[in-house]
Amino acid sequence: MLVVLASALFAGRAAAQDSTAAVLARARSHYDRLEVEQALPLFRQVISPQWTAAVTPAQRAEAFKYIGATFVIMGKPDSGAAYFQAALARDPFTDLDARVFTPAQITAFAAARQTTFAVGARPVTPARVNLRSDQVHFTIVTTHSADVVVRLSSTAGGATFEVLRGGNDGVRDVLWDGLTPGGAIAPAGRYALDVVATSRLLSIPDSVRIYFDLHAETPPLEDTLRALAPGALLPEHRSQAGASGDLVKGLAIAGGVMLIANGMNNDRLSSGSDARPAIVAGAAAVTGVVAFLRGRAHTRIDANIAANRRLVAAHDSTNAAIRARNADRLARPVLVIAPAGVVAP
């Protein structure tokens, strides 16, 4: 007995010089080799008020769990269950792996779960969540059957809204679509996740709160095509210079005939022939006008008009598709999630 006490004292002094993680590792090594007399003082050292190294709740829960498992091995299941309860109270996610622990230990731990009520939520892990294909994930746990309400609220004073209400027993994945109740993307900022639960077996409540930061990251947007340059379109009408020239020629001829007829004093022209110059001039003028109108009527280049319409339609269709993709990206951005340990930004 004295040897055991001396060994425990030596182990405690040595452990005090190590980090909590190192002591737990050494204690687990002794436990795995069934050296429980060497493992037990090390586990107890971690939960001792005199232990000066930093201890996380998960590390403290691990020490309680292994102490409970050790007592079950030693034939003290009631003491083991008490330490299992202490482990669950400090970390509701505590569990026993059936591949590592004995059936007796599993049974004692299951009994402890039914007589201890606690609710927990894992700290948010950093993540980038594409809302078009995924959702924000939270992990909660209750040590046994309970009624659970999970709420989200902005620490900046925004409205609180529920993301889950119902029964739960054990570990559960809670999903959030990243939207407010009104359907808008949740604004950037710090948020609180509150889990409130009431035991269905013991009728006692428990709650937990974790914080996380959120901001939306919009994917790069596409640039629309520039407006078509004037030179990109084919000419749709022929030049009217030829038609105008025909009109000018016809009018010039008519004018020339009338000028000659009026300027000549030819006694050989009988009075019955005075109308001939006017007829010739009129014919020339009509011919010029007809040629002008015909030229104007045939200036359209239908093949070029059709080609231009296809080009404009393809340009507009491409821009419409780009605008639709950009709108979709703006409507479903990537949410960047990061854990936050305190309320203040």
PDB file of N, CA, C and O in Angstrom, residues 96-123:
ATOM      1  N   LEU A  96     -18.983   6.481 -24.800  1.00  0.00           N
ATOM      2  CA  LEU A  96     -18.070   5.344 -24.713  1.00  0.00           C
ATOM      3  C   LEU A  96     -18.120   4.562 -26.020  1.00  0.00           C
ATOM      4  O   LEU A  96     -19.206   4.247 -26.515  1.00  0.00           O
ATOM      5  N   ASP A  97     -16.944   4.270 -26.551  1.00  0.00           N
ATOM      6  CA  ASP A  97     -16.826   3.483 -27.784  1.00  0.00           C
ATOM      7  C   ASP A  97     -16.944   2.001 -27.427  1.00  0.00           C
ATOM      8  O   ASP A  97     -16.136   1.464 -26.658  1.00  0.00           O
ATOM      9  N   ALA A  98     -17.954   1.350 -27.979  1.00  0.00           N
ATOM     10  CA  ALA A  98     -18.182  -0.068 -27.660  1.00  0.00           C
ATOM     11  C   ALA A  98     -17.028  -0.950 -28.100  1.00  0.00           C
ATOM     12  O   ALA A  98     -16.896  -2.083 -27.626  1.00  0.00           O
ATOM     13  N   ARG A  99     -16.188  -0.461 -29.000  1.00  0.00           N
ATOM     14  CA  ARG A  99     -15.035  -1.261 -29.441  1.00  0.00           C
ATOM     15  C   ARG A  99     -13.885  -1.188 -28.434  1.00  0.00           C
ATOM     16  O   ARG A  99     -12.937  -1.968 -28.511  1.00  0.00           O
ATOM     17  N   VAL A 100     -13.967  -0.222 -27.519  1.00  0.00           N
ATOM     18  CA  VAL A 100     -12.871  -0.002 -26.572  1.00  0.00           C
ATOM     19  C   VAL A 100     -13.273  -0.387 -25.151  1.00  0.00           C
ATOM     20  O   VAL A 100     -12.474  -0.969 -24.399  1.00  0.00           O
ATOM     21  N   PHE A 101     -14.520  -0.070 -24.778  1.00  0.00           N
ATOM     22  CA  PHE A 101     -14.951  -0.293 -23.402  1.00  0.00           C
ATOM     23  C   PHE A 101     -15.788  -1.575 -23.300  1.00  0.00           C
ATOM     24  O   PHE A 101     -16.389  -2.033 -24.276  1.00  0.00           O
ATOM     25  N   THR A 102     -15.836  -2.134 -22.094  1.00  0.00           N
ATOM     26  CA  THR A 102     -16.499  -3.414 -21.868  1.00  0.00           C
ATOM     27  C   THR A 102     -18.016  -3.234 -21.802  1.00  0.00           C
ATOM     28  O   THR A 102     -18.513  -2.119 -21.564  1.00  0.00           O
ATOM     29  N   PRO A 103     -18.779  -4.322 -21.980  1.00  0.00           N
ATOM     30  CA  PRO A 103     -20.242  -4.227 -21.839  1.00  0.00           C
ATOM     31  C   PRO A 103     -20.670  -3.700 -20.481  1.00  0.00           C
ATOM     32  O   PRO A 103     -21.662  -2.958 -20.385  1.00  0.00           O
ATOM     33  N   ALA A 104     -19.967  -4.081 -19.413  1.00  0.00           N
ATOM     34  CA  ALA A 104     -20.324  -3.581 -18.087  1.00  0.00           C
ATOM     35  C   ALA A 104     -20.155  -2.070 -18.015  1.00  0.00           C
ATOM     36  O   ALA A 104     -20.977  -1.352 -17.413  1.00  0.00           O
ATOM     37  N   GLN A 105     -19.087  -1.558 -18.624  1.00  0.00           N
ATOM     38  CA  GLN A 105     -18.867  -0.116 -18.632  1.00  0.00           C
ATOM     39  C   GLN A 105     -19.939   0.592 -19.464  1.00  0.00           C
ATOM     40  O   GLN A 105     -20.445   1.651 -19.074  1.00  0.00           O
ATOM     41  N   ILE A 106     -20.293   0.008 -20.608  1.00  0.00           N
ATOM     42  CA  ILE A 106     -21.328   0.586 -21.463  1.00  0.00           C
ATOM     43  C   ILE A 106     -22.665   0.636 -20.726  1.00  0.00           C
ATOM     44  O   ILE A 106     -23.398   1.628 -20.784  1.00  0.00           O
ATOM     45  N   THR A 107     -22.985  -0.421 -19.994  1.00  0.00           N
ATOM     46  CA  THR A 107     -24.242  -0.477 -19.245  1.00  0.00           C
ATOM     47  C   THR A 107     -24.279   0.583 -18.157  1.00  0.00           C
ATOM     48  O   THR A 107     -25.285   1.286 -17.981  1.00  0.00           O
ATOM     49  N   ALA A 108     -23.189   0.714 -17.416  1.00  0.00           N
ATOM     50  CA  ALA A 108     -23.129   1.715 -16.345  1.00  0.00           C
ATOM     51  C   ALA A 108     -23.224   3.128 -16.923  1.00  0.00           C
ATOM     52  O   ALA A 108     -23.883   4.013 -16.350  1.00  0.00           O
ATOM     53  N   PHE A 109     -22.600   3.349 -18.071  1.00  0.00           N
ATOM     54  CA  PHE A 109     -22.642   4.671 -18.699  1.00  0.00           C
ATOM     55  C   PHE A 109     -24.055   4.992 -19.195  1.00  0.00           C
ATOM     56  O   PHE A 109     -24.537   6.121 -19.035  1.00  0.00           O
ATOM     57  N   ALA A 110     -24.742   3.988 -19.762  1.00  0.00           N
ATOM     58  CA  ALA A 110     -26.113   4.200 -20.230  1.00  0.00           C
ATOM     59  C   ALA A 110     -27.028   4.570 -19.073  1.00  0.00           C
ATOM     60  O   ALA A 110     -27.918   5.432 -19.201  1.00  0.00           O
ATOM     61  N   ALA A 111     -26.829   3.937 -17.937  1.00  0.00           N
ATOM     62  CA  ALA A 111     -27.624   4.271 -16.758  1.00  0.00           C
ATOM     63  C   ALA A 111     -27.354   5.697 -16.306  1.00  0.00           C
ATOM     64  O   ALA A 111     -28.268   6.423 -15.895  1.00  0.00           O
ATOM     65  N   ALA A 112     -26.099   6.117 -16.385  1.00  0.00           N
ATOM     66  CA  ALA A 112     -25.747   7.481 -15.999  1.00  0.00           C
ATOM     67  C   ALA A 112     -26.406   8.495 -16.920  1.00  0.00           C
ATOM     68  O   ALA A 112     -26.835   9.580 -16.482  1.00  0.00           O
ATOM     69  N   ARG A 113     -26.518   8.176 -18.188  1.00  0.00           N
ATOM     70  CA  ARG A 113     -27.175   9.080 -19.134  1.00  0.00           C
ATOM     71  C   ARG A 113     -28.644   9.292 -18.774  1.00  0.00           C
ATOM     72  O   ARG A 113     -29.185  10.391 -18.945  1.00  0.00           O
ATOM     73  N   GLN A 114     -29.293   8.263 -18.311  1.00  0.00           N
ATOM     74  CA  GLN A 114     -30.714   8.374 -17.985  1.00  0.00           C
ATOM     75  C   GLN A 114     -30.965   9.157 -16.701  1.00  0.00           C
ATOM     76  O   GLN A 114     -32.071   9.676 -16.492  1.00  0.00           O
ATOM     77  N   THR A 115     -29.980   9.264 -15.861  1.00  0.00           N
ATOM     78  CA  THR A 115     -30.154   9.956 -14.576  1.00  0.00           C
ATOM     79  C   THR A 115     -29.473  11.325 -14.544  1.00  0.00           C
ATOM     80  O   THR A 115     -29.487  12.000 -13.513  1.00  0.00           O
ATOM     81  N   THR A 116     -28.873  11.717 -15.648  1.00  0.00           N
ATOM     82  CA  THR A 116     -28.218  13.019 -15.748  1.00  0.00           C
ATOM     83  C   THR A 116     -28.755  13.728 -16.979  1.00  0.00           C
ATOM     84  O   THR A 116     -28.783  13.148 -18.071  1.00  0.00           O
ATOM     85  N   PHE A 117     -29.178  14.977 -16.822  1.00  0.00           N
ATOM     86  CA  PHE A 117     -29.667  15.706 -17.997  1.00  0.00           C
ATOM     87  C   PHE A 117     -28.776  16.906 -18.275  1.00  0.00           C
ATOM     88  O   PHE A 117     -28.509  17.733 -17.394  1.00  0.00           O
ATOM     89  N   ALA A 118     -28.319  16.980 -19.522  1.00  0.00           N
ATOM     90  CA  ALA A 118     -27.515  18.114 -19.971  1.00  0.00           C
ATOM     91  C   ALA A 118     -27.698  18.259 -21.472  1.00  0.00           C
ATOM     92  O   ALA A 118     -27.938  17.284 -22.188  1.00  0.00           O
ATOM     93  N   VAL A 119     -27.594  19.477 -21.950  1.00  0.00           N
ATOM     94  CA  VAL A 119     -27.686  19.766 -23.384  1.00  0.00           C
ATOM     95  C   VAL A 119     -26.391  20.457 -23.794  1.00  0.00           C
ATOM     96  O   VAL A 119     -25.793  21.209 -23.014  1.00  0.00           O
ATOM     97  N   GLY A 120     -25.931  20.184 -25.001  1.00  0.00           N
ATOM     98  CA  GLY A 120     -24.683  20.775 -25.470  1.00  0.00           C
ATOM     99  C   GLY A 120     -24.764  21.153 -26.937  1.00  0.00           C
ATOM    100  O   GLY A 120     -25.645  20.691 -27.677  1.00  0.00           O
ATOM    101  N   ALA A 121     -23.865  22.007 -27.342  1.00  0.00           N
ATOM    102  CA  ALA A 121     -23.737  22.414 -28.748  1.00  0.00           C
ATOM    103  C   ALA A 121     -22.259  22.559 -29.059  1.00  0.00           C
ATOM    104  O   ALA A 121     -21.523  23.201 -28.300  1.00  0.00           O
ATOM    105  N   ARG A 122     -21.840  21.951 -30.144  1.00  0.00           N
ATOM    106  CA  ARG A 122     -20.422  22.047 -30.513  1.00  0.00           C
ATOM    107  C   ARG A 122     -20.110  23.452 -31.031  1.00  0.00           C
ATOM    108  O   ARG A 122     -20.948  24.087 -31.693  1.00  0.00           O
ATOM    109  N   PRO A 123     -18.912  23.955 -30.747  1.00  0.00           N
ATOM    110  CA  PRO A 123     -18.514  25.228 -31.361  1.00  0.00           C
ATOM    111  C   PRO A 123     -18.582  25.130 -32.882  1.00  0.00           C
ATOM    112  O   PRO A 123     -18.323  24.076 -33.463  1.00  0.00           O
TER     113      PRO A 123
END
